[in-house]
Amino acid sequence: MNKGIVVKTTGSRHTVNSGGTLISCRLKGSFRIRGIRNTNPVAVGDEVYFEKTDDGLGMITRIQDRKNYIIRRATNLSRETQILASNLDQVALMITLEAPETPLEFVDRFLVSVEAYHIPAVVLINKTDLYGSQKQAWCKEVKAMYEFARYRVIEMSLTWGTNIASVREILSGKFTAIAGNSGVGKTSLINLICPGLQLKTAAVSSYHLTGKHTTTYPEMFPLPGGGFIIDTPGIRGFGVTDIEKNEIGLYFPDIFRLSNDCHFYNCTHIHEPGCAVMEACRQGILHLSRYRSYAKILTGSEGRYRID
Ligand code: GDP
Ligand code: ZN
């Protein structure tokens, strides 16, 4: 029996990296009848066992239990889900405060989803070369706000090469999914850290440019010093819709921590007296931006809370 990691899957064929060798594998037929609602029973990142077959291919006979996974709906209307990647060590969320400006509400919603999947997240603030003095000050504030939530935050510039060493160190030896809105620099980062992949990433960007809804298959790329990175266009599709309202507070680590001191154990931090979260907001300990996102996700609108 051979063991390996699925690095690419295109429907019926799965490329398995087994000790550095790539083997094209099929899935043993019996896997299909287990009534899983996923469109793909095998996902990138899966640890699998396979047998070599006479035609030089492999036959996957067993998939190890997944440590974690990220999913998206196959289509907006469908209840079927597609597993984008499994067994991730972390998600790197790349954002920019200018050209384009990533809305912080997007960041917060994204981080809630990643928390719900129990996957560590790091925040990369790119394009600092473009920031004037006001944006630089705002950048420090944004960094502090996410560090208060205990995320690792790196201010970086691919153009200037700022803090690229820290980014490499964070990615080294780990399996990381990179996410972020279009235009923040994900492709540029992958090109920089995975030399030799130029063609692949160029293909991804031309797909973006044409705006066609071509099916793209998730694929993980090896980093020269060990570890893998996966650029998952569909990762934006996962939202907070499946999370129960009373769980949202659990997925804001800063709010969750502060809520220890709320008067009511089931405080929603919206209207209750003795709310430590709202008090922390008033005192400037918790950034209003984080609180606003929390309240908006919880209540579905702005203006139902009041922080003076
Ligand atoms: P993606 O959509 O997230 O993959 O973003 P791309 O990697 O395609 O980058 C979008 C644009 O931003 C390209 O024109 C890049 O050259 C540019 N870009 C990437 N990083 C930086 C940076 O650090 N500073 C500046 N000024 N531009 C950058
Ligand atoms: Zn509270």
mmCIF file of C-alpha atoms and ligand atoms in Angstrom:
data_model
loop_
_atom_site.group_PDB
_atom_site.id
_atom_site.type_symbol
_atom_site.label_atom_id
_atom_site.label_comp_id
_atom_site.label_asym_id
_atom_site.label_seq_id
_atom_site.Cartn_x
_atom_site.Cartn_y
_atom_site.Cartn_z
ATOM 1 C CA MET A 1 0.000 0.000 0.000
ATOM 2 C CA ASN A 2 1.309 3.456 -0.959
ATOM 3 C CA LYS A 3 0.566 6.705 0.785
ATOM 4 C CA GLY A 4 0.484 10.248 -0.563
ATOM 5 C CA ILE A 5 -1.190 13.644 -0.646
ATOM 6 C CA VAL A 6 -3.678 14.702 -3.319
ATOM 7 C CA VAL A 7 -2.192 17.830 -4.920
ATOM 8 C CA LYS A 8 -4.645 18.288 -7.759
ATOM 9 C CA THR A 9 -8.013 16.899 -8.651
ATOM 10 C CA THR A 10 -9.859 17.259 -11.929
ATOM 11 C CA GLY A 11 -13.056 15.362 -11.457
ATOM 12 C CA SER A 12 -12.182 11.730 -12.036
ATOM 13 C CA ARG A 13 -8.373 12.025 -11.957
ATOM 14 C CA HIS A 14 -6.454 12.846 -8.830
ATOM 15 C CA THR A 15 -2.761 13.663 -8.815
ATOM 16 C CA VAL A 16 -1.106 12.201 -5.750
ATOM 17 C CA ASN A 17 2.287 13.275 -4.489
ATOM 18 C CA SER A 18 3.887 10.210 -2.968
ATOM 19 C CA GLY A 19 7.313 10.982 -1.565
ATOM 20 C CA GLY A 20 7.954 13.537 -4.295
ATOM 21 C CA THR A 21 6.670 11.414 -7.184
ATOM 22 C CA LEU A 22 3.417 12.402 -8.868
ATOM 23 C CA ILE A 23 0.991 9.604 -9.678
ATOM 24 C CA SER A 24 -2.312 9.966 -11.471
ATOM 25 C CA CYS A 25 -4.960 8.084 -9.542
ATOM 26 C CA ARG A 26 -8.571 7.080 -9.860
ATOM 27 C CA LEU A 27 -10.914 6.448 -7.020
ATOM 28 C CA LYS A 28 -12.087 2.967 -6.228
ATOM 29 C CA GLY A 29 -15.700 2.714 -7.392
ATOM 30 C CA SER A 30 -17.176 1.845 -4.029
ATOM 31 C CA PHE A 31 -16.402 5.364 -2.745
ATOM 32 C CA ARG A 32 -19.107 6.868 -4.901
ATOM 33 C CA ILE A 33 -22.027 5.125 -3.313
ATOM 34 C CA ARG A 34 -21.582 6.389 0.205
ATOM 35 C CA GLY A 35 -24.149 9.150 -0.183
ATOM 36 C CA ILE A 36 -21.837 12.056 0.535
ATOM 37 C CA ARG A 37 -23.309 15.333 -0.592
ATOM 38 C CA ASN A 38 -19.983 16.588 -1.873
ATOM 39 C CA THR A 39 -19.474 16.877 -5.576
ATOM 40 C CA ASN A 40 -15.906 15.756 -5.011
ATOM 41 C CA PRO A 41 -15.227 12.852 -2.688
ATOM 42 C CA VAL A 42 -11.477 13.448 -2.957
ATOM 43 C CA ALA A 43 -10.080 16.887 -2.153
ATOM 44 C CA VAL A 44 -6.755 18.608 -2.586
ATOM 45 C CA GLY A 45 -4.834 18.084 0.637
ATOM 46 C CA ASP A 46 -6.327 14.665 1.370
ATOM 47 C CA GLU A 47 -3.992 12.008 2.666
ATOM 48 C CA VAL A 48 -4.736 8.868 0.722
ATOM 49 C CA TYR A 49 -3.673 5.271 0.376
ATOM 50 C CA PHE A 50 -3.468 3.870 -3.119
ATOM 51 C CA GLU A 51 -2.536 0.736 -5.011
ATOM 52 C CA LYS A 52 -0.513 0.810 -8.196
ATOM 53 C CA THR A 53 -2.382 -0.650 -11.155
ATOM 54 C CA ASP A 54 -0.998 -2.341 -14.271
ATOM 55 C CA ASP A 55 -1.579 0.701 -16.484
ATOM 56 C CA GLY A 56 0.901 2.720 -14.392
ATOM 57 C CA LEU A 57 -1.852 4.640 -12.666
ATOM 58 C CA GLY A 58 -3.014 4.376 -9.093
ATOM 59 C CA MET A 59 -6.259 3.386 -7.418
ATOM 60 C CA ILE A 60 -7.177 5.263 -4.254
ATOM 61 C CA THR A 61 -8.526 2.818 -1.725
ATOM 62 C CA ARG A 62 -8.682 4.890 1.433
ATOM 63 C CA ILE A 63 -8.892 8.548 2.465
ATOM 64 C CA GLN A 64 -7.623 9.482 5.904
ATOM 65 C CA ASP A 65 -9.974 11.467 8.128
ATOM 66 C CA ARG A 66 -9.578 15.166 7.398
ATOM 67 C CA LYS A 67 -8.098 17.434 10.055
ATOM 68 C CA ASN A 68 -10.164 20.298 8.580
ATOM 69 C CA TYR A 69 -11.473 21.496 5.240
ATOM 70 C CA ILE A 70 -12.919 24.504 3.500
ATOM 71 C CA ILE A 71 -15.959 24.151 1.308
ATOM 72 C CA ARG A 72 -18.077 26.157 -1.039
ATOM 73 C CA ARG A 73 -21.443 25.471 -2.552
ATOM 74 C CA ALA A 74 -21.228 23.870 -5.977
ATOM 75 C CA THR A 75 -23.612 26.569 -7.214
ATOM 76 C CA ASN A 76 -25.511 29.303 -5.422
ATOM 77 C CA LEU A 77 -28.768 27.392 -5.415
ATOM 78 C CA SER A 78 -27.396 23.973 -4.769
ATOM 79 C CA ARG A 79 -27.110 22.279 -1.406
ATOM 80 C CA GLU A 80 -24.214 20.284 -2.730
ATOM 81 C CA THR A 81 -20.841 21.417 -1.552
ATOM 82 C CA GLN A 82 -17.398 21.211 -3.035
ATOM 83 C CA ILE A 83 -14.423 20.726 -0.774
ATOM 84 C CA LEU A 84 -11.808 23.246 -1.901
ATOM 85 C CA ALA A 85 -8.974 21.948 0.229
ATOM 86 C CA SER A 86 -8.411 19.808 3.298
ATOM 87 C CA ASN A 87 -5.810 19.448 6.035
ATOM 88 C CA LEU A 88 -4.784 23.094 5.930
ATOM 89 C CA ASP A 89 -2.297 24.446 8.425
ATOM 90 C CA GLN A 90 -3.459 28.007 7.919
ATOM 91 C CA VAL A 91 -5.222 30.502 5.706
ATOM 92 C CA ALA A 92 -3.389 33.651 4.630
ATOM 93 C CA LEU A 93 -5.805 36.473 3.924
ATOM 94 C CA MET A 94 -4.222 39.140 1.746
ATOM 95 C CA ILE A 95 -5.786 42.589 1.883
ATOM 96 C CA THR A 96 -4.863 46.083 0.712
ATOM 97 C CA LEU A 97 -5.913 49.436 2.133
ATOM 98 C CA GLU A 98 -5.532 51.086 -1.241
ATOM 99 C CA ALA A 99 -5.782 50.022 -4.908
ATOM 100 C CA PRO A 100 -8.121 48.292 -4.128
ATOM 101 C CA GLU A 101 -9.338 49.004 -0.614
ATOM 102 C CA THR A 102 -10.492 45.751 0.965
ATOM 103 C CA PRO A 103 -13.623 46.453 3.015
ATOM 104 C CA LEU A 104 -12.930 45.488 6.618
ATOM 105 C CA GLU A 105 -16.375 43.970 6.879
ATOM 106 C CA PHE A 106 -15.265 41.503 4.203
ATOM 107 C CA VAL A 107 -12.165 40.754 6.287
ATOM 108 C CA ASP A 108 -14.234 40.177 9.416
ATOM 109 C CA ARG A 109 -16.778 37.955 7.679
ATOM 110 C CA PHE A 110 -13.978 35.982 6.128
ATOM 111 C CA LEU A 111 -12.191 35.527 9.449
ATOM 112 C CA VAL A 112 -15.428 34.350 11.085
ATOM 113 C CA SER A 113 -15.671 31.590 8.483
ATOM 114 C CA VAL A 114 -12.068 30.576 9.000
ATOM 115 C CA GLU A 115 -12.600 30.493 12.778
ATOM 116 C CA ALA A 116 -15.673 28.329 12.256
ATOM 117 C CA TYR A 117 -13.484 25.905 10.330
ATOM 118 C CA HIS A 118 -10.957 26.000 13.209
ATOM 119 C CA ILE A 119 -8.123 26.966 10.892
ATOM 120 C CA PRO A 120 -5.542 29.560 11.992
ATOM 121 C CA ALA A 121 -5.475 32.725 9.906
ATOM 122 C CA VAL A 122 -2.775 35.278 9.176
ATOM 123 C CA VAL A 123 -3.470 38.671 7.642
ATOM 124 C CA LEU A 124 -1.128 40.088 5.007
ATOM 125 C CA ILE A 125 -1.569 43.815 4.355
ATOM 126 C CA ASN A 126 0.016 44.329 0.951
ATOM 127 C CA LYS A 127 0.973 47.376 -1.154
ATOM 128 C CA THR A 128 2.289 49.467 1.747
ATOM 129 C CA ASP A 129 4.471 51.209 -0.873
ATOM 130 C CA LEU A 130 1.340 53.042 -2.006
ATOM 131 C CA TYR A 131 0.317 54.339 1.399
ATOM 132 C CA GLY A 132 0.700 58.022 2.144
ATOM 133 C CA SER A 133 1.062 59.214 5.739
ATOM 134 C CA GLN A 134 -2.678 58.979 6.493
ATOM 135 C CA LYS A 135 -2.945 55.471 5.089
ATOM 136 C CA GLN A 136 0.194 54.481 6.973
ATOM 137 C CA ALA A 137 -1.430 55.588 10.204
ATOM 138 C CA TRP A 138 -4.619 53.709 9.301
ATOM 139 C CA CYS A 139 -2.518 50.669 8.455
ATOM 140 C CA LYS A 140 -1.029 50.679 11.965
ATOM 141 C CA GLU A 141 -4.542 50.902 13.370
ATOM 142 C CA VAL A 142 -5.787 48.006 11.245
ATOM 143 C CA LYS A 143 -2.769 45.927 12.221
ATOM 144 C CA ALA A 144 -3.366 46.634 15.922
ATOM 145 C CA MET A 145 -7.065 45.804 15.608
ATOM 146 C CA TYR A 146 -6.386 42.349 14.195
ATOM 147 C CA GLU A 147 -3.493 41.724 16.532
ATOM 148 C CA PHE A 148 -5.870 42.452 19.400
ATOM 149 C CA ALA A 149 -7.941 39.560 18.011
ATOM 150 C CA ARG A 150 -4.664 37.544 18.169
ATOM 151 C CA TYR A 151 -4.115 37.226 14.457
ATOM 152 C CA ARG A 152 -0.633 37.501 13.102
ATOM 153 C CA VAL A 153 -0.509 40.539 10.825
ATOM 154 C CA ILE A 154 2.263 41.415 8.359
ATOM 155 C CA GLU A 155 2.477 44.739 6.560
ATOM 156 C CA MET A 156 4.182 44.034 3.268
ATOM 157 C CA SER A 157 4.983 45.329 -0.175
ATOM 158 C CA LEU A 158 5.799 43.058 -3.062
ATOM 159 C CA THR A 159 6.954 46.086 -5.053
ATOM 160 C CA TRP A 160 9.492 47.155 -2.463
ATOM 161 C CA GLY A 161 10.188 43.688 -1.078
ATOM 162 C CA THR A 162 9.126 44.764 2.391
ATOM 163 C CA ASN A 163 8.723 41.924 4.921
ATOM 164 C CA ILE A 164 8.841 39.221 2.278
ATOM 165 C CA ALA A 165 11.222 37.282 4.517
ATOM 166 C CA SER A 166 8.555 37.198 7.243
ATOM 167 C CA VAL A 167 5.961 36.010 4.753
ATOM 168 C CA ARG A 168 8.261 33.237 3.547
ATOM 169 C CA GLU A 169 8.895 32.217 7.141
ATOM 170 C CA ILE A 170 5.167 32.045 7.886
ATOM 171 C CA LEU A 171 4.502 29.885 4.821
ATOM 172 C CA SER A 172 7.536 27.667 5.167
ATOM 173 C CA GLY A 173 6.776 24.001 5.795
ATOM 174 C CA LYS A 174 3.036 24.635 6.023
ATOM 175 C CA PHE A 175 0.034 24.005 3.803
ATOM 176 C CA THR A 176 -1.529 27.432 3.328
ATOM 177 C CA ALA A 177 -4.594 28.548 1.403
ATOM 178 C CA ILE A 178 -4.185 32.084 0.149
ATOM 179 C CA ALA A 179 -7.324 34.170 -0.108
ATOM 180 C CA GLY A 180 -8.266 37.757 -0.740
ATOM 181 C CA ASN A 181 -10.239 39.966 -3.048
ATOM 182 C CA SER A 182 -9.126 40.390 -6.629
ATOM 183 C CA GLY A 183 -6.180 42.687 -7.299
ATOM 184 C CA VAL A 184 -4.507 42.586 -3.884
ATOM 185 C CA GLY A 185 -1.426 40.708 -5.129
ATOM 186 C CA LYS A 186 -2.011 36.996 -4.501
ATOM 187 C CA THR A 187 -0.779 35.914 -7.929
ATOM 188 C CA SER A 188 2.253 38.180 -7.627
ATOM 189 C CA LEU A 189 3.121 36.640 -4.262
ATOM 190 C CA ILE A 190 2.807 33.093 -5.572
ATOM 191 C CA ASN A 191 4.970 33.967 -8.573
ATOM 192 C CA LEU A 192 7.591 35.369 -6.264
ATOM 193 C CA ILE A 193 7.749 32.497 -3.830
ATOM 194 C CA CYS A 194 7.225 29.622 -6.283
ATOM 195 C CA PRO A 195 9.664 30.356 -9.084
ATOM 196 C CA GLY A 196 8.935 28.216 -12.123
ATOM 197 C CA LEU A 197 5.184 28.546 -11.753
ATOM 198 C CA GLN A 198 4.958 31.675 -13.912
ATOM 199 C CA LEU A 199 2.852 30.010 -16.579
ATOM 200 C CA LYS A 200 0.351 28.589 -14.187
ATOM 201 C CA THR A 201 -0.316 31.843 -12.406
ATOM 202 C CA ALA A 202 -0.436 33.776 -15.669
ATOM 203 C CA ALA A 203 -3.150 31.379 -16.774
ATOM 204 C CA VAL A 204 -5.057 32.071 -13.596
ATOM 205 C CA SER A 205 -4.935 35.820 -14.131
ATOM 206 C CA SER A 206 -6.000 35.643 -17.751
ATOM 207 C CA TYR A 207 -8.945 33.636 -16.538
ATOM 208 C CA HIS A 208 -9.707 36.523 -14.171
ATOM 209 C CA LEU A 209 -9.403 39.053 -16.978
ATOM 210 C CA THR A 210 -11.757 37.294 -19.326
ATOM 211 C CA GLY A 211 -14.232 36.964 -16.488
ATOM 212 C CA LYS A 212 -15.467 33.663 -17.866
ATOM 213 C CA HIS A 213 -16.960 31.187 -15.493
ATOM 214 C CA THR A 214 -14.568 28.484 -16.533
ATOM 215 C CA THR A 215 -14.220 25.651 -14.081
ATOM 216 C CA THR A 216 -10.920 25.916 -12.318
ATOM 217 C CA TYR A 217 -9.563 23.070 -10.298
ATOM 218 C CA PRO A 218 -7.890 23.713 -6.994
ATOM 219 C CA GLU A 219 -4.224 22.805 -7.078
ATOM 220 C CA MET A 220 -1.536 23.021 -4.448
ATOM 221 C CA PHE A 221 1.913 24.287 -5.366
ATOM 222 C CA PRO A 222 5.067 23.161 -3.582
ATOM 223 C CA LEU A 223 7.244 25.832 -2.003
ATOM 224 C CA PRO A 224 10.959 25.490 -2.647
ATOM 225 C CA GLY A 225 11.807 25.220 1.059
ATOM 226 C CA GLY A 226 8.967 22.809 1.887
ATOM 227 C CA GLY A 227 5.279 23.382 2.345
ATOM 228 C CA PHE A 228 2.490 24.047 -0.119
ATOM 229 C CA ILE A 229 0.342 26.963 -1.111
ATOM 230 C CA ILE A 230 -3.093 26.837 -2.687
ATOM 231 C CA ASP A 231 -4.801 29.728 -4.400
ATOM 232 C CA THR A 232 -8.507 29.057 -4.196
ATOM 233 C CA PRO A 233 -10.566 31.514 -6.227
ATOM 234 C CA GLY A 234 -13.746 30.039 -4.799
ATOM 235 C CA ILE A 235 -12.748 30.672 -1.224
ATOM 236 C CA ARG A 236 -14.548 34.013 -1.366
ATOM 237 C CA GLY A 237 -17.755 32.096 -1.842
ATOM 238 C CA PHE A 238 -17.793 30.812 1.669
ATOM 239 C CA GLY A 239 -19.687 33.040 3.969
ATOM 240 C CA VAL A 240 -21.173 33.115 7.430
ATOM 241 C CA THR A 241 -24.620 32.007 6.353
ATOM 242 C CA ASP A 242 -24.425 28.562 7.908
ATOM 243 C CA ILE A 243 -23.333 29.782 11.315
ATOM 244 C CA GLU A 244 -25.933 30.059 14.076
ATOM 245 C CA LYS A 245 -26.438 33.585 15.376
ATOM 246 C CA ASN A 246 -25.521 32.640 18.918
ATOM 247 C CA GLU A 247 -22.210 31.256 17.665
ATOM 248 C CA ILE A 248 -20.989 34.392 15.916
ATOM 249 C CA GLY A 249 -19.513 35.805 19.125
ATOM 250 C CA LEU A 250 -17.366 32.683 19.403
ATOM 251 C CA TYR A 251 -15.736 33.427 16.078
ATOM 252 C CA PHE A 252 -14.592 36.948 16.926
ATOM 253 C CA PRO A 253 -11.702 35.974 19.233
ATOM 254 C CA ASP A 254 -11.424 39.525 20.614
ATOM 255 C CA ILE A 255 -15.143 39.788 21.398
ATOM 256 C CA PHE A 256 -15.218 36.270 22.778
ATOM 257 C CA ARG A 257 -12.371 37.089 25.163
ATOM 258 C CA LEU A 258 -13.977 40.320 26.356
ATOM 259 C CA SER A 259 -17.374 38.665 26.809
ATOM 260 C CA ASN A 260 -16.034 36.882 29.892
ATOM 261 C CA ASP A 261 -16.755 40.067 31.796
ATOM 262 C CA CYS A 262 -20.267 40.686 30.490
ATOM 263 C CA HIS A 263 -22.935 40.763 33.205
ATOM 264 C CA PHE A 264 -25.195 38.252 31.441
ATOM 265 C CA TYR A 265 -23.710 34.929 30.433
ATOM 266 C CA ASN A 266 -25.769 34.956 27.238
ATOM 267 C CA CYS A 267 -25.054 38.608 26.431
ATOM 268 C CA THR A 268 -25.378 39.364 22.723
ATOM 269 C CA HIS A 269 -23.373 42.621 23.164
ATOM 270 C CA ILE A 270 -26.057 44.607 21.379
ATOM 271 C CA HIS A 271 -28.317 46.065 24.060
ATOM 272 C CA GLU A 272 -27.561 44.456 27.423
ATOM 273 C CA PRO A 273 -26.548 46.449 30.492
ATOM 274 C CA GLY A 274 -23.157 45.553 31.932
ATOM 275 C CA CYS A 275 -21.800 44.512 28.544
ATOM 276 C CA ALA A 276 -17.999 44.374 28.677
ATOM 277 C CA VAL A 277 -17.738 44.290 24.891
ATOM 278 C CA MET A 278 -19.594 47.566 24.385
ATOM 279 C CA GLU A 279 -17.629 49.074 27.272
ATOM 280 C CA ALA A 280 -14.335 48.012 25.633
ATOM 281 C CA CYS A 281 -15.553 49.688 22.471
ATOM 282 C CA ARG A 282 -16.351 52.926 24.306
ATOM 283 C CA GLN A 283 -12.890 52.893 25.843
ATOM 284 C CA GLY A 284 -11.230 52.303 22.495
ATOM 285 C CA ILE A 285 -9.901 48.896 23.537
ATOM 286 C CA LEU A 286 -11.971 47.066 20.946
ATOM 287 C CA HIS A 287 -11.948 48.811 17.571
ATOM 288 C CA LEU A 288 -15.358 50.074 16.497
ATOM 289 C CA SER A 289 -14.800 48.563 13.065
ATOM 290 C CA ARG A 290 -14.679 45.055 14.530
ATOM 291 C CA TYR A 291 -17.714 45.705 16.693
ATOM 292 C CA ARG A 292 -19.644 47.121 13.737
ATOM 293 C CA SER A 293 -18.950 44.002 11.665
ATOM 294 C CA TYR A 294 -19.994 41.785 14.542
ATOM 295 C CA ALA A 295 -23.243 43.695 15.065
ATOM 296 C CA LYS A 296 -23.979 43.738 11.366
ATOM 297 C CA ILE A 297 -23.474 40.006 10.976
ATOM 298 C CA LEU A 298 -25.593 39.357 14.057
ATOM 299 C CA THR A 299 -28.467 41.732 13.411
ATOM 300 C CA GLY A 300 -28.271 41.811 9.638
ATOM 301 C CA SER A 301 -28.233 45.587 9.640
ATOM 302 C CA GLU A 302 -26.492 48.604 11.016
ATOM 303 C CA GLY A 303 -27.940 50.975 13.547
ATOM 304 C CA ARG A 304 -29.533 48.485 15.926
ATOM 305 C CA TYR A 305 -26.792 49.153 18.486
ATOM 306 C CA ARG A 306 -25.418 52.310 19.942
ATOM 307 C CA ILE A 307 -21.853 53.012 20.983
ATOM 308 C CA ASP A 308 -21.147 56.609 21.902
HETATM 309 P P1 GDP B 1 -4.521 39.024 -7.386
HETATM 310 O O1 GDP B 1 -5.778 39.358 -8.129
HETATM 311 O O2 GDP B 1 -4.749 39.077 -5.903
HETATM 312 O O3 GDP B 1 -3.878 37.754 -7.803
HETATM 313 O O4 GDP B 1 -3.499 40.221 -7.670
HETATM 314 P P2 GDP B 1 -2.256 40.292 -8.700
HETATM 315 O O5 GDP B 1 -1.106 39.519 -8.175
HETATM 316 O O6 GDP B 1 -2.746 39.988 -10.059
HETATM 317 O O7 GDP B 1 -1.862 41.839 -8.577
HETATM 318 C C1 GDP B 1 -2.729 42.883 -8.991
HETATM 319 C C2 GDP B 1 -1.884 44.089 -9.339
HETATM 320 O O8 GDP B 1 -1.268 44.626 -8.174
HETATM 321 C C3 GDP B 1 -0.764 43.787 -10.313
HETATM 322 O O9 GDP B 1 -0.692 44.827 -11.248
HETATM 323 C C4 GDP B 1 0.476 43.742 -9.433
HETATM 324 O O10 GDP B 1 1.648 44.101 -10.118
HETATM 325 C C5 GDP B 1 0.133 44.780 -8.386
HETATM 326 N N1 GDP B 1 0.833 44.587 -7.097
HETATM 327 C C6 GDP B 1 1.061 43.433 -6.448
HETATM 328 N N2 GDP B 1 1.733 43.662 -5.298
HETATM 329 C C7 GDP B 1 1.946 44.981 -5.231
HETATM 330 C C8 GDP B 1 2.594 45.848 -4.270
HETATM 331 O O11 GDP B 1 3.129 45.427 -3.246
HETATM 332 N N3 GDP B 1 2.575 47.193 -4.548
HETATM 333 C C9 GDP B 1 2.007 47.705 -5.669
HETATM 334 N N4 GDP B 1 2.060 49.012 -5.842
HETATM 335 N N5 GDP B 1 1.402 46.913 -6.587
HETATM 336 C C10 GDP B 1 1.373 45.585 -6.387
HETATM 337 ZN ZN ZN B 2 -21.762 41.708 26.211
#
